[in-house]
XYZ file of C-alpha atoms in Angstrom:
175
model
C 158.546 49.244 -32.756
C 157.286 52.788 -31.110
C 159.230 54.334 -28.385
C 157.413 55.732 -25.439
C 159.229 59.060 -23.607
C 158.697 59.029 -19.648
C 157.223 62.432 -20.274
C 154.319 60.548 -22.314
C 153.356 58.319 -19.482
C 149.999 59.302 -17.589
C 150.794 60.634 -14.543
C 150.279 58.455 -11.371
C 147.221 60.355 -9.016
C 148.354 57.869 -6.489
C 151.152 59.814 -5.776
C 151.780 63.419 -3.999
C 155.160 63.287 -5.841
C 156.350 62.219 -8.631
C 159.701 62.093 -10.321
C 161.129 60.569 -13.537
C 164.629 60.861 -15.080
C 164.891 64.599 -13.519
C 168.045 66.294 -15.099
C 168.610 70.375 -14.135
C 171.505 72.631 -14.259
C 171.607 76.592 -14.019
C 173.893 76.824 -17.186
C 176.856 74.779 -15.676
C 177.079 71.649 -14.425
C 174.585 68.961 -13.629
C 172.843 69.831 -10.317
C 170.445 67.348 -10.267
C 170.960 63.910 -12.660
C 168.534 61.571 -13.562
C 166.379 61.576 -10.429
C 163.579 59.610 -9.571
C 161.306 60.177 -6.800
C 158.276 59.087 -6.001
C 156.436 60.052 -2.481
C 153.303 58.713 -1.890
C 150.220 60.646 -0.425
C 150.870 60.962 3.709
C 154.045 60.308 3.439
C 157.043 62.365 5.131
C 160.506 62.452 3.600
C 163.231 63.971 4.868
C 166.184 65.547 2.167
C 169.784 65.513 3.814
C 172.917 66.291 1.471
C 175.828 68.445 1.576
C 175.612 72.285 0.857
C 175.444 72.833 -2.825
C 173.573 68.942 -3.547
C 170.310 70.581 -4.907
C 168.004 69.651 -1.886
C 167.188 73.272 -2.380
C 166.638 73.072 -5.757
C 164.415 70.032 -5.635
C 162.525 71.501 -3.425
C 161.986 74.416 -5.594
C 160.976 72.714 -8.984
C 158.700 70.393 -6.723
C 157.009 73.859 -5.459
C 156.770 74.971 -9.318
C 159.077 77.743 -8.791
C 161.521 76.561 -11.827
C 160.589 75.055 -14.956
C 161.696 71.772 -15.944
C 161.290 69.751 -19.385
C 161.523 66.568 -17.470
C 158.712 64.768 -15.480
C 157.840 66.312 -12.025
C 154.118 65.617 -11.138
C 152.580 66.701 -8.245
C 149.067 65.340 -7.164
C 148.954 63.884 -11.212
C 149.435 67.694 -12.491
C 152.866 69.146 -13.658
C 154.262 71.114 -11.074
C 155.299 74.255 -12.935
C 152.404 74.683 -15.444
C 149.769 73.355 -13.570
C 150.537 73.533 -9.457
C 147.658 71.821 -7.593
C 146.160 74.143 -4.586
C 147.627 73.076 -1.196
C 151.589 72.827 -2.082
C 152.865 75.505 0.589
C 156.879 75.900 0.018
C 158.605 77.845 2.736
C 162.373 78.787 1.435
C 164.728 81.225 2.511
C 164.218 83.642 0.045
C 161.709 84.972 1.988
C 163.493 86.982 4.766
C 164.713 89.394 1.640
C 161.520 90.160 0.842
C 161.191 93.941 1.120
C 157.702 93.932 2.068
C 158.264 91.729 5.280
C 161.154 93.753 6.083
C 158.920 97.003 6.171
C 157.313 99.123 9.134
C 154.202 96.436 9.000
C 152.557 95.007 11.514
C 152.478 91.109 12.268
C 148.627 91.115 12.767
C 148.591 92.994 9.478
C 150.718 89.886 7.661
C 148.806 87.273 9.437
C 145.218 88.843 8.119
C 146.523 89.300 4.620
C 147.290 85.789 4.265
C 144.217 84.345 5.559
C 144.822 84.432 8.931
C 141.222 85.702 10.113
C 139.684 82.670 8.159
C 141.533 79.975 10.110
C 141.548 81.865 13.557
C 142.033 78.289 16.130
C 144.850 77.348 13.765
C 146.438 80.848 13.578
C 146.220 81.239 17.031
C 148.045 78.077 17.654
C 150.574 79.164 15.725
C 151.041 82.362 17.383
C 151.238 80.423 21.006
C 153.491 77.612 19.934
C 156.122 79.781 17.811
C 155.931 82.804 20.649
C 154.802 84.991 18.136
C 153.737 88.773 19.516
C 150.920 90.058 16.548
C 152.124 93.589 17.603
C 155.382 92.740 16.385
C 156.639 95.439 14.004
C 158.549 93.802 10.675
C 161.011 96.009 10.772
C 162.072 95.982 14.353
C 162.055 92.039 14.744
C 165.486 89.824 14.560
C 166.082 87.505 11.945
C 164.751 84.373 13.882
C 161.528 85.986 14.731
C 161.108 87.055 10.787
C 161.553 83.417 10.294
C 159.179 82.308 12.935
C 156.656 84.515 11.486
C 157.162 83.287 7.797
C 156.564 79.794 9.654
C 153.428 80.741 10.690
C 152.359 82.806 7.682
C 153.320 79.497 5.788
C 151.285 76.717 8.122
C 148.438 79.204 8.513
C 146.177 77.772 5.529
C 145.808 73.643 5.391
C 148.137 72.374 3.249
C 148.617 68.573 0.974
C 152.009 69.270 0.376
C 154.465 71.119 2.860
C 157.911 71.739 1.649
C 160.071 73.209 4.195
C 163.874 74.275 2.702
C 166.388 74.947 5.894
C 163.143 75.841 8.510
C 165.295 75.815 11.037
C 167.633 78.786 9.714
C 167.645 82.101 11.947
C 165.797 79.741 14.783
C 167.364 79.305 18.357
C 167.628 76.098 19.849
C 164.342 76.535 22.416
C 162.267 77.313 19.479
C 163.706 74.424 16.762
């Protein structure tokens, strides 16, 4: 009798996300253990759990930012080795990037992130998020910086949007 490993099974291309028996640790105890997840294309999923439960870890794995040996596919492709286009991940580490804390105009950031290619979408997002393109990134508040990040992440069309603690630093009216 031949055994078949789960990683050898053909990926299901009808699923947006397919995770089979995921175990993950950062060198200590398992953060994620025997996780199975299937998300169909077009579906929405909200991860809820206590601090330290592994929500952010799972999102970074799905975004292809952490390599795992277990089966994690996004649109039928390995999330780490062959991350498909159209996957957008917005996490909290972005705010610590020296570039977005430097003396740079929001309009320059928007142009560098293909904002000029999606003008109508960009302008609508700027209005919704109440952003001034003339802001200088080194002078904005953490909440304003987070709003700029959201606009930058949403300008390009996406097939899978992974939002990690998206409301951190946002005041109640913006949420």
